[in-house]
Coordinates of C-alpha atoms in Angstrom, one line a residue:
X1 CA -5.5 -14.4 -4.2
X2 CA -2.1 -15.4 -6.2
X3 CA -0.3 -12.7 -4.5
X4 CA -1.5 -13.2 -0.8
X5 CA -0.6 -16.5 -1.6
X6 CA 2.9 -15.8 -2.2
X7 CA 3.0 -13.3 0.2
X8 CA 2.1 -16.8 2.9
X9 CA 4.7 -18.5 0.8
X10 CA 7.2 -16.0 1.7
X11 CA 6.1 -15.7 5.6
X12 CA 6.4 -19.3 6.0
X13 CA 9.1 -20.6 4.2
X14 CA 11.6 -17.8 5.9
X15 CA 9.5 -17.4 9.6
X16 CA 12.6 -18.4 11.0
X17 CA 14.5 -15.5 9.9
X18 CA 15.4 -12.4 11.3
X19 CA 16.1 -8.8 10.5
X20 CA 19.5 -8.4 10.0
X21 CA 21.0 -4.4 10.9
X22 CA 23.7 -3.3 8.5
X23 CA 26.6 -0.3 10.2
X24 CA 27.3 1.7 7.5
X25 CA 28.6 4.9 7.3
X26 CA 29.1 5.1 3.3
X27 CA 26.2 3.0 1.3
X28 CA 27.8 1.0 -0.7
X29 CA 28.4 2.1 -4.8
X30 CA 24.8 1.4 -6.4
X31 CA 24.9 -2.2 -8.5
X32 CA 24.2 -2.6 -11.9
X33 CA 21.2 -4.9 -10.8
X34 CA 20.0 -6.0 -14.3
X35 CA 16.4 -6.3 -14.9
X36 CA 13.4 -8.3 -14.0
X37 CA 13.8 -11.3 -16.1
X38 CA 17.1 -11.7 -14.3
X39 CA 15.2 -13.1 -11.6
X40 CA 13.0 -15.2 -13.4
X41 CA 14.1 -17.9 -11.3
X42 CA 12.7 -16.8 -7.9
X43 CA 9.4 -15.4 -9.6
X44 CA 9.6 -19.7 -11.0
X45 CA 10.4 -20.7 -7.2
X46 CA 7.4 -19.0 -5.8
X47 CA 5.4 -19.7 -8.3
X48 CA 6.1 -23.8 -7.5
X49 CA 5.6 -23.3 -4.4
X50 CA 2.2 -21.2 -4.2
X51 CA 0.9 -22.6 -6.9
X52 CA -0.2 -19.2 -8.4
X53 CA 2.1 -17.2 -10.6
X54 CA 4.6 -14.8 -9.4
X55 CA 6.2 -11.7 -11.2
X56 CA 9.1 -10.0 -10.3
X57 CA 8.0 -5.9 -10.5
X58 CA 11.2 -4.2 -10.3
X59 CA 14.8 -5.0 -9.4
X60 CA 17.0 -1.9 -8.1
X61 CA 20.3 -1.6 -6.2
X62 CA 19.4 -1.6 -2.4
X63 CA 22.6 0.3 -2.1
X64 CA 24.4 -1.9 1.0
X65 CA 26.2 -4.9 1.3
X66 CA 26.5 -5.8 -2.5
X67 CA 22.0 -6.9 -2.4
X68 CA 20.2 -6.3 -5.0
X69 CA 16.2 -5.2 -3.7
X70 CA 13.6 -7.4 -5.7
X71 CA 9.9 -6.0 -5.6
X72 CA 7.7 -8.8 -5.9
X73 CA 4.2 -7.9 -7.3
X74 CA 2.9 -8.7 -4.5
X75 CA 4.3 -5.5 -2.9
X76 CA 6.9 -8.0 -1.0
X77 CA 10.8 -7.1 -0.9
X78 CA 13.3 -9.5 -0.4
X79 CA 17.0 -9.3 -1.3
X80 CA 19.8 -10.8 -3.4
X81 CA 23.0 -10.8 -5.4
X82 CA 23.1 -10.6 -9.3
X83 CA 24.4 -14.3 -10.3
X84 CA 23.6 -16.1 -7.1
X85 CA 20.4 -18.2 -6.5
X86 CA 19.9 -16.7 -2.9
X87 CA 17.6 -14.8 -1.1
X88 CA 17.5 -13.0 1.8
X89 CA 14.0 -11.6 3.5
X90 CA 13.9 -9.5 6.5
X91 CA 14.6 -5.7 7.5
X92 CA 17.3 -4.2 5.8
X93 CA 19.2 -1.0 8.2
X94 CA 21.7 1.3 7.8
X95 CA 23.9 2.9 10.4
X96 CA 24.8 6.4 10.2
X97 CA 26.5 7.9 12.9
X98 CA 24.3 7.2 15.8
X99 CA 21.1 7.1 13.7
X100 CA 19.7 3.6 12.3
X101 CA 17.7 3.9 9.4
X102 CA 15.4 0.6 8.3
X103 CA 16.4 0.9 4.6
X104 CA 13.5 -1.5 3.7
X105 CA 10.6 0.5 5.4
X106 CA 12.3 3.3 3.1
X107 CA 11.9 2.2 -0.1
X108 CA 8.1 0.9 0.9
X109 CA 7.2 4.3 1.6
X110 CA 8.7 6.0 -1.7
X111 CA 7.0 3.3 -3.9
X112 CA 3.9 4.2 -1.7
X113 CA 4.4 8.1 -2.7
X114 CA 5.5 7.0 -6.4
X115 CA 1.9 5.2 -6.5
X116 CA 0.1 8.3 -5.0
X117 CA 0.7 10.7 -7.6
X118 CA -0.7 8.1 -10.1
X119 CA -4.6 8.2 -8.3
X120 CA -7.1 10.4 -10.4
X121 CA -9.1 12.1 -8.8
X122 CA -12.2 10.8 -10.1
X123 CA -10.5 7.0 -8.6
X124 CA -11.7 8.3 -5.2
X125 CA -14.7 9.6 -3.0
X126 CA -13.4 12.5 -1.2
X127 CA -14.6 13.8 2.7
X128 CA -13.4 17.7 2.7
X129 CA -13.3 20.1 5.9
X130 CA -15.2 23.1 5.6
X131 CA -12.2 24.8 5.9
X132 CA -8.9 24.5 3.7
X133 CA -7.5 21.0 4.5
X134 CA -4.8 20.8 6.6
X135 CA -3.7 17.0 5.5
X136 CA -5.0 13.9 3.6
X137 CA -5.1 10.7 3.8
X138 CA -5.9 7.8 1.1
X139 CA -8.4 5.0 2.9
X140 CA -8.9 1.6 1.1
X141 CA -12.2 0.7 2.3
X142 CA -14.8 -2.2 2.0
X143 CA -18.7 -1.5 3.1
X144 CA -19.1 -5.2 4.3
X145 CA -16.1 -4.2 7.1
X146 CA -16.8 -3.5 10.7
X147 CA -13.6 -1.7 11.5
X148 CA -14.3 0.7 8.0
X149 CA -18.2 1.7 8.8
X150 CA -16.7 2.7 12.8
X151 CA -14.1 5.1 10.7
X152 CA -16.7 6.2 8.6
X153 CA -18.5 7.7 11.2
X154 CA -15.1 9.3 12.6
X155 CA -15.1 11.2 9.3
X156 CA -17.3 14.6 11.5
X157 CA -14.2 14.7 13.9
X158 CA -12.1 14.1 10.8
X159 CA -12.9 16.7 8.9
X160 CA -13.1 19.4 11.9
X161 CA -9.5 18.9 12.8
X162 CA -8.7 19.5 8.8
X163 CA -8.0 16.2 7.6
X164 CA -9.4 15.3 3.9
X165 CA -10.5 11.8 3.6
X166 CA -10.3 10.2 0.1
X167 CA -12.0 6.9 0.0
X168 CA -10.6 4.4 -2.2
X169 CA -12.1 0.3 -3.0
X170 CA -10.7 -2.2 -2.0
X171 CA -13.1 -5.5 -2.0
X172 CA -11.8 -8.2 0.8
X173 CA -13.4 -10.8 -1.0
X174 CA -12.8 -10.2 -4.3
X175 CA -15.3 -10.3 -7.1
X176 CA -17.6 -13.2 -4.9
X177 CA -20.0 -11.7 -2.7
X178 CA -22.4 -8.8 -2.9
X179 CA -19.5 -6.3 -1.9
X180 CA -18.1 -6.2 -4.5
X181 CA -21.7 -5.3 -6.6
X182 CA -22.2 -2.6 -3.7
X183 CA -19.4 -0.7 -4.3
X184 CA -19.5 -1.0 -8.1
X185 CA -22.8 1.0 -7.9
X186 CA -20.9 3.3 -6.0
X187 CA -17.7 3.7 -8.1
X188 CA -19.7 3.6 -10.9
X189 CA -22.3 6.4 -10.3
X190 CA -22.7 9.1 -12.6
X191 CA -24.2 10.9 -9.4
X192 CA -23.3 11.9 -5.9
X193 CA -20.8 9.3 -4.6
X194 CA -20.6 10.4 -1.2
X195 CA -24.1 9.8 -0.8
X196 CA -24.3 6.2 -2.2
X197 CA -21.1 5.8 0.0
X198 CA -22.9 7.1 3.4
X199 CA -26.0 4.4 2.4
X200 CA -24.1 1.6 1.2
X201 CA -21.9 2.0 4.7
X202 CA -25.1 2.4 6.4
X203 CA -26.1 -1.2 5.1
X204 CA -28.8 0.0 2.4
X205 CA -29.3 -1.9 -1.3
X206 CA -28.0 0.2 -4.0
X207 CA -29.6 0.2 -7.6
X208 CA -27.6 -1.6 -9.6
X209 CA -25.3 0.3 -12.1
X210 CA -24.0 -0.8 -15.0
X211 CA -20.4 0.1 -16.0
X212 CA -17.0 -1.0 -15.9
X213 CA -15.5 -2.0 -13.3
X214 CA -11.8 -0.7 -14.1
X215 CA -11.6 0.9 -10.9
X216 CA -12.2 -1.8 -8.4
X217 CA -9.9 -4.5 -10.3
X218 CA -7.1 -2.0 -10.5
X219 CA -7.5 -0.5 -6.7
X220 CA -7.5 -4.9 -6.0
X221 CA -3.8 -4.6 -6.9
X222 CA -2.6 -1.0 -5.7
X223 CA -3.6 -2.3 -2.2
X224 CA -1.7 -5.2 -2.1
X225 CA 1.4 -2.8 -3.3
X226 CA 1.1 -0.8 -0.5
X227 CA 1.2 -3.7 2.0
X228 CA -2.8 -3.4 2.5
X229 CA -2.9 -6.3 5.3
X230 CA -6.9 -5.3 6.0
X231 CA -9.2 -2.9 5.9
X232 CA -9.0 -0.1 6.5
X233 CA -6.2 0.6 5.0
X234 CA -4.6 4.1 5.6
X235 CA -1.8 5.8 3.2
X236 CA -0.4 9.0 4.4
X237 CA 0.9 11.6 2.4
X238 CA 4.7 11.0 3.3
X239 CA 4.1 7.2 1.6
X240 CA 3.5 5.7 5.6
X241 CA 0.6 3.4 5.7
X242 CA -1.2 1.2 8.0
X243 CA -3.8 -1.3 7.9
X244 CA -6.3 -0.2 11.1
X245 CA -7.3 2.6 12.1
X246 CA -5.8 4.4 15.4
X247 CA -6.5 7.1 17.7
X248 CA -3.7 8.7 16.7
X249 CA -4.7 9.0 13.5
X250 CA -5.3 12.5 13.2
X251 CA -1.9 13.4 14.3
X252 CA 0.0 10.9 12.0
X253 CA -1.8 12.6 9.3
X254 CA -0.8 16.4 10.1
X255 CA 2.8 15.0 10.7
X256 CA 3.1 13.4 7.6
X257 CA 1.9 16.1 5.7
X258 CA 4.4 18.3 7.2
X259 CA 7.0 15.7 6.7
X260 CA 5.7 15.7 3.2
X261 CA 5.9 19.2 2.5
X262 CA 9.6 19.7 4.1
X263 CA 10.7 17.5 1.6
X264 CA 9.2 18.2 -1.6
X265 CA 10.7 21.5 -0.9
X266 CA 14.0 20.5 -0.7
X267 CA 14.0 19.3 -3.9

């Protein structure tokens, strides 16, 4: 709750800002940006003003117009200089040629493909075509949501155009409720997952388990890092996400795999 509070924090205090489009050919020579607890004094600003803590994750050169790009734990970005006790929140572009390119949406999706390659694969419940999968995508899913039980039952159609669904937790309400219990037992079985998942979707008791819950406290946080803003919440291979599900879901998943793949291999 302390970061979706700063994340309102952030929304409010600056609604009346907007995105600001850089035209820049040459990105300007990377700053020496300092570290985190250079910036103690916005993650003390926020934290006055939410009234929860804030912590400042990372702090790298956003590589135009002299800003500094602060990640707030939270998953939020905003923008300043090194010295000077000003922010700036909003879109960041660059202009190449005749190509605009939204700098901040960017970096989102390469801390999105950084966090990817961290998942284990016994962190998530995975939905597999008969045939060798074509893409994948990561869904952060709660069993008390409307929106995630009508996906689940999209997983058939899925699965027969070649797309692997990996079911991650994420628990809307947090620890209060029985959600959070539910998919404990699921998480936490020794036995078939998928199966508990199809019940506990389907709106049947599970047996309680008994085991840490490790999982579902650290999935609570990966979420709001990838700029979960519901459930479900859909990461793509090529670091895009998006909160909802769509009907072009299928597609955006082949594409980003493809986008994906073209540029692993040019590097």
């Amino acid at each position: 709750m302390a970061t979706k509070k700063v994340a309102l924090i952030l929304a409010g205090a600056f609604a009346g800002i907007t995105n600001c489009a850089i035209a820049n050919d040459n990105p300007t020579t990377a700053l020496n940006c300092g570290a985190p607890a250079d910036f103690q004094w916005l993650a003390d600003a926020l934290g006055k003003s939410s009234g929860q803590p804030a912590h400042i994750q990372a702090v790298t050169s956003a590589n135009a117009l002299s800003l500094c790009e602060v990640r707030l734990e939270s998953g939020n970005l905003v923008y300043s200089r090194p010295g000077d006790k000003t922010i700036m929140v909003g879109r960041l572009y660059g202009v190449s040629g005749d190509s605009i390119v939204d700098l901040t949406q960017t970096s989102l999706e390469a801390t999105n493909q950084s966090l990817l390659k961290h998942i284990k694969k016994d962190d998530y419940v995975a939905y597999s075509p008969s045939q060798p999968a074509k893409a994948f995508i990561y869904v952060m899913t709660d069993v008390d949501c409307a929106y995630c039980r009508k996906l689940h039952k999209e997983i058939p159609d899925l699965n027969k155009a070649g797309i692997e669904v990996r079911y991650l937790p994420y628990v809307r309400s947090g620890r209060q409720g029985s959600a959070w219990n539910t998919m404990s037992n699921v998480w936490c079985a020794a036995g078939d997952r998928k199966l508990l998942l199809d019940e506990a979707m389907g709106g049947k008791k599970l047996e309680r388990q008994e085991c840490g819950e490790t999982v579902l406290d650290r999935y609570q946080d990966f979420g709001r890092q990838t700029q979960l803003q519901g459930t479900p919440h859909i990461l793509f291979s090529d670091g895009r996400s998006q909160s909802g599900s769509s009907a072009d879901l299928v597609s955006k998943a082949l594409s980003s795999a493809s986008s994906y793949t073209a540029t692993n291999s040019a590097q």
